[in-house]
Protein backbone atom coordinates (compact mmCIF):
# COMPACT_ATOMS: atom_id res chain seq x y z
CA UNK A 1 0.00 0.00 0.00
CA UNK A 2 2.91 2.30 0.62
CA UNK A 3 4.15 1.80 -2.93
CA UNK A 4 0.73 2.72 -4.29
CA UNK A 5 0.72 5.80 -2.09
CA UNK A 6 4.14 6.71 -3.52
CA UNK A 7 2.79 6.26 -7.05
CA UNK A 8 -0.09 8.57 -6.16
CA UNK A 9 2.29 11.17 -4.77
CA UNK A 10 4.41 10.91 -7.89
CA UNK A 11 1.37 11.55 -10.05
CA UNK A 12 0.49 14.62 -8.00
CA UNK A 13 -2.55 13.19 -6.25
CA UNK A 14 -2.95 15.55 -3.32
CA UNK A 15 -6.69 15.24 -2.77
CA UNK A 16 -6.46 11.64 -1.49
CA UNK A 17 -5.21 11.35 2.06
CA UNK A 18 -2.89 8.66 3.34
CA UNK A 19 -5.82 6.99 5.13
CA UNK A 20 -7.85 6.88 1.91
CA UNK A 21 -5.30 4.53 0.38
CA UNK A 22 -5.46 2.21 3.40
CA UNK A 23 -9.25 2.26 3.24
CA UNK A 24 -9.72 1.75 -0.51
CA UNK A 25 -6.89 -0.59 -1.49
CA UNK A 26 -8.01 -3.64 0.53
CA UNK A 27 -11.48 -3.27 -0.98
CA UNK A 28 -10.06 -2.95 -4.50
CA UNK A 29 -7.74 -5.94 -4.01
CA UNK A 30 -10.59 -8.08 -2.63
CA UNK A 31 -12.89 -7.31 -5.54
CA UNK A 32 -10.04 -7.87 -8.01
CA UNK A 33 -9.41 -11.33 -6.53
CA UNK A 34 -12.87 -12.50 -7.63
CA UNK A 35 -12.36 -14.36 -10.93
CA UNK A 36 -14.44 -12.10 -13.15
CA UNK A 37 -11.76 -11.26 -15.72
CA UNK A 38 -8.24 -12.49 -16.42
CA UNK A 39 -6.00 -11.19 -13.64
CA UNK A 40 -8.69 -8.69 -12.68
CA UNK A 41 -7.97 -6.37 -15.61
CA UNK A 42 -10.79 -3.92 -16.16
CA UNK A 43 -12.30 -4.58 -12.76
CA UNK A 44 -9.24 -3.13 -11.01
CA UNK A 45 -9.20 -0.05 -13.22
CA UNK A 46 -12.92 0.52 -12.74
CA UNK A 47 -12.58 0.22 -8.98
CA UNK A 48 -9.64 2.64 -8.88
CA UNK A 49 -11.62 5.16 -10.93
CA UNK A 50 -14.78 4.78 -8.85
CA UNK A 51 -13.17 4.76 -5.42
CA UNK A 52 -10.59 7.49 -5.93
CA UNK A 53 -13.03 9.72 -7.83
CA UNK A 54 -14.95 10.01 -4.56
CA UNK A 55 -12.01 11.82 -2.95
CA UNK A 56 -11.40 14.15 -5.88
CA UNK A 57 -8.89 12.26 -8.02
CA UNK A 58 -9.46 12.76 -11.75
CA UNK A 59 -10.51 9.64 -13.65
CA UNK A 60 -7.50 9.56 -16.04
CA UNK A 61 -5.10 9.92 -13.11
CA UNK A 62 -6.80 7.06 -11.24
CA UNK A 63 -6.56 4.90 -14.38
CA UNK A 64 -2.86 5.65 -14.80
CA UNK A 65 -2.30 4.95 -11.11
CA UNK A 66 -3.93 1.54 -11.49
CA UNK A 67 -1.88 0.67 -14.57
CA UNK A 68 1.36 1.77 -12.92
CA UNK A 69 0.61 -0.27 -9.82
CA UNK A 70 0.11 -3.45 -11.84
CA UNK A 71 3.19 -2.83 -14.00
CA UNK A 72 5.68 -1.92 -11.25
CA UNK A 73 6.42 -5.51 -10.18
CA UNK A 74 7.15 -6.41 -13.80
CA UNK A 75 9.52 -3.47 -14.18
CA UNK A 76 11.41 -4.40 -11.00
CA UNK A 77 11.60 -8.01 -12.22
CA UNK A 78 13.31 -6.80 -15.38
CA UNK A 79 15.82 -4.88 -13.28
CA UNK A 80 16.44 -7.94 -11.10
CA UNK A 81 16.81 -10.13 -14.16
CA UNK A 82 19.73 -8.02 -15.25
CA UNK A 83 21.64 -9.02 -12.13
CA UNK A 84 21.16 -12.76 -12.51
Coordinates of C-alpha atoms in Angstrom, one line a residue:
X1 CA 0.0 0.0 0.0
X2 CA 2.9 2.3 0.6
X3 CA 4.1 1.8 -2.9
X4 CA 0.7 2.7 -4.3
X5 CA 0.7 5.8 -2.1
X6 CA 4.1 6.7 -3.5
X7 CA 2.8 6.3 -7.1
X8 CA -0.1 8.6 -6.2
X9 CA 2.3 11.2 -4.8
X10 CA 4.4 10.9 -7.9
X11 CA 1.4 11.5 -10.1
X12 CA 0.5 14.6 -8.0
X13 CA -2.5 13.2 -6.2
X14 CA -3.0 15.6 -3.3
X15 CA -6.7 15.2 -2.8
X16 CA -6.5 11.6 -1.5
X17 CA -5.2 11.4 2.1
X18 CA -2.9 8.7 3.3
X19 CA -5.8 7.0 5.1
X20 CA -7.9 6.9 1.9
X21 CA -5.3 4.5 0.4
X22 CA -5.5 2.2 3.4
X23 CA -9.3 2.3 3.2
X24 CA -9.7 1.8 -0.5
X25 CA -6.9 -0.6 -1.5
X26 CA -8.0 -3.6 0.5
X27 CA -11.5 -3.3 -1.0
X28 CA -10.1 -3.0 -4.5
X29 CA -7.7 -5.9 -4.0
X30 CA -10.6 -8.1 -2.6
X31 CA -12.9 -7.3 -5.5
X32 CA -10.0 -7.9 -8.0
X33 CA -9.4 -11.3 -6.5
X34 CA -12.9 -12.5 -7.6
X35 CA -12.4 -14.4 -10.9
X36 CA -14.4 -12.1 -13.2
X37 CA -11.8 -11.3 -15.7
X38 CA -8.2 -12.5 -16.4
X39 CA -6.0 -11.2 -13.6
X40 CA -8.7 -8.7 -12.7
X41 CA -8.0 -6.4 -15.6
X42 CA -10.8 -3.9 -16.2
X43 CA -12.3 -4.6 -12.8
X44 CA -9.2 -3.1 -11.0
X45 CA -9.2 -0.1 -13.2
X46 CA -12.9 0.5 -12.7
X47 CA -12.6 0.2 -9.0
X48 CA -9.6 2.6 -8.9
X49 CA -11.6 5.2 -10.9
X50 CA -14.8 4.8 -8.9
X51 CA -13.2 4.8 -5.4
X52 CA -10.6 7.5 -5.9
X53 CA -13.0 9.7 -7.8
X54 CA -15.0 10.0 -4.6
X55 CA -12.0 11.8 -2.9
X56 CA -11.4 14.2 -5.9
X57 CA -8.9 12.3 -8.0
X58 CA -9.5 12.8 -11.7
X59 CA -10.5 9.6 -13.6
X60 CA -7.5 9.6 -16.0
X61 CA -5.1 9.9 -13.1
X62 CA -6.8 7.1 -11.2
X63 CA -6.6 4.9 -14.4
X64 CA -2.9 5.6 -14.8
X65 CA -2.3 5.0 -11.1
X66 CA -3.9 1.5 -11.5
X67 CA -1.9 0.7 -14.6
X68 CA 1.4 1.8 -12.9
X69 CA 0.6 -0.3 -9.8
X70 CA 0.1 -3.4 -11.8
X71 CA 3.2 -2.8 -14.0
X72 CA 5.7 -1.9 -11.2
X73 CA 6.4 -5.5 -10.2
X74 CA 7.2 -6.4 -13.8
X75 CA 9.5 -3.5 -14.2
X76 CA 11.4 -4.4 -11.0
X77 CA 11.6 -8.0 -12.2
X78 CA 13.3 -6.8 -15.4
X79 CA 15.8 -4.9 -13.3
X80 CA 16.4 -7.9 -11.1
X81 CA 16.8 -10.1 -14.2
X82 CA 19.7 -8.0 -15.3
X83 CA 21.6 -9.0 -12.1
X84 CA 21.2 -12.8 -12.5

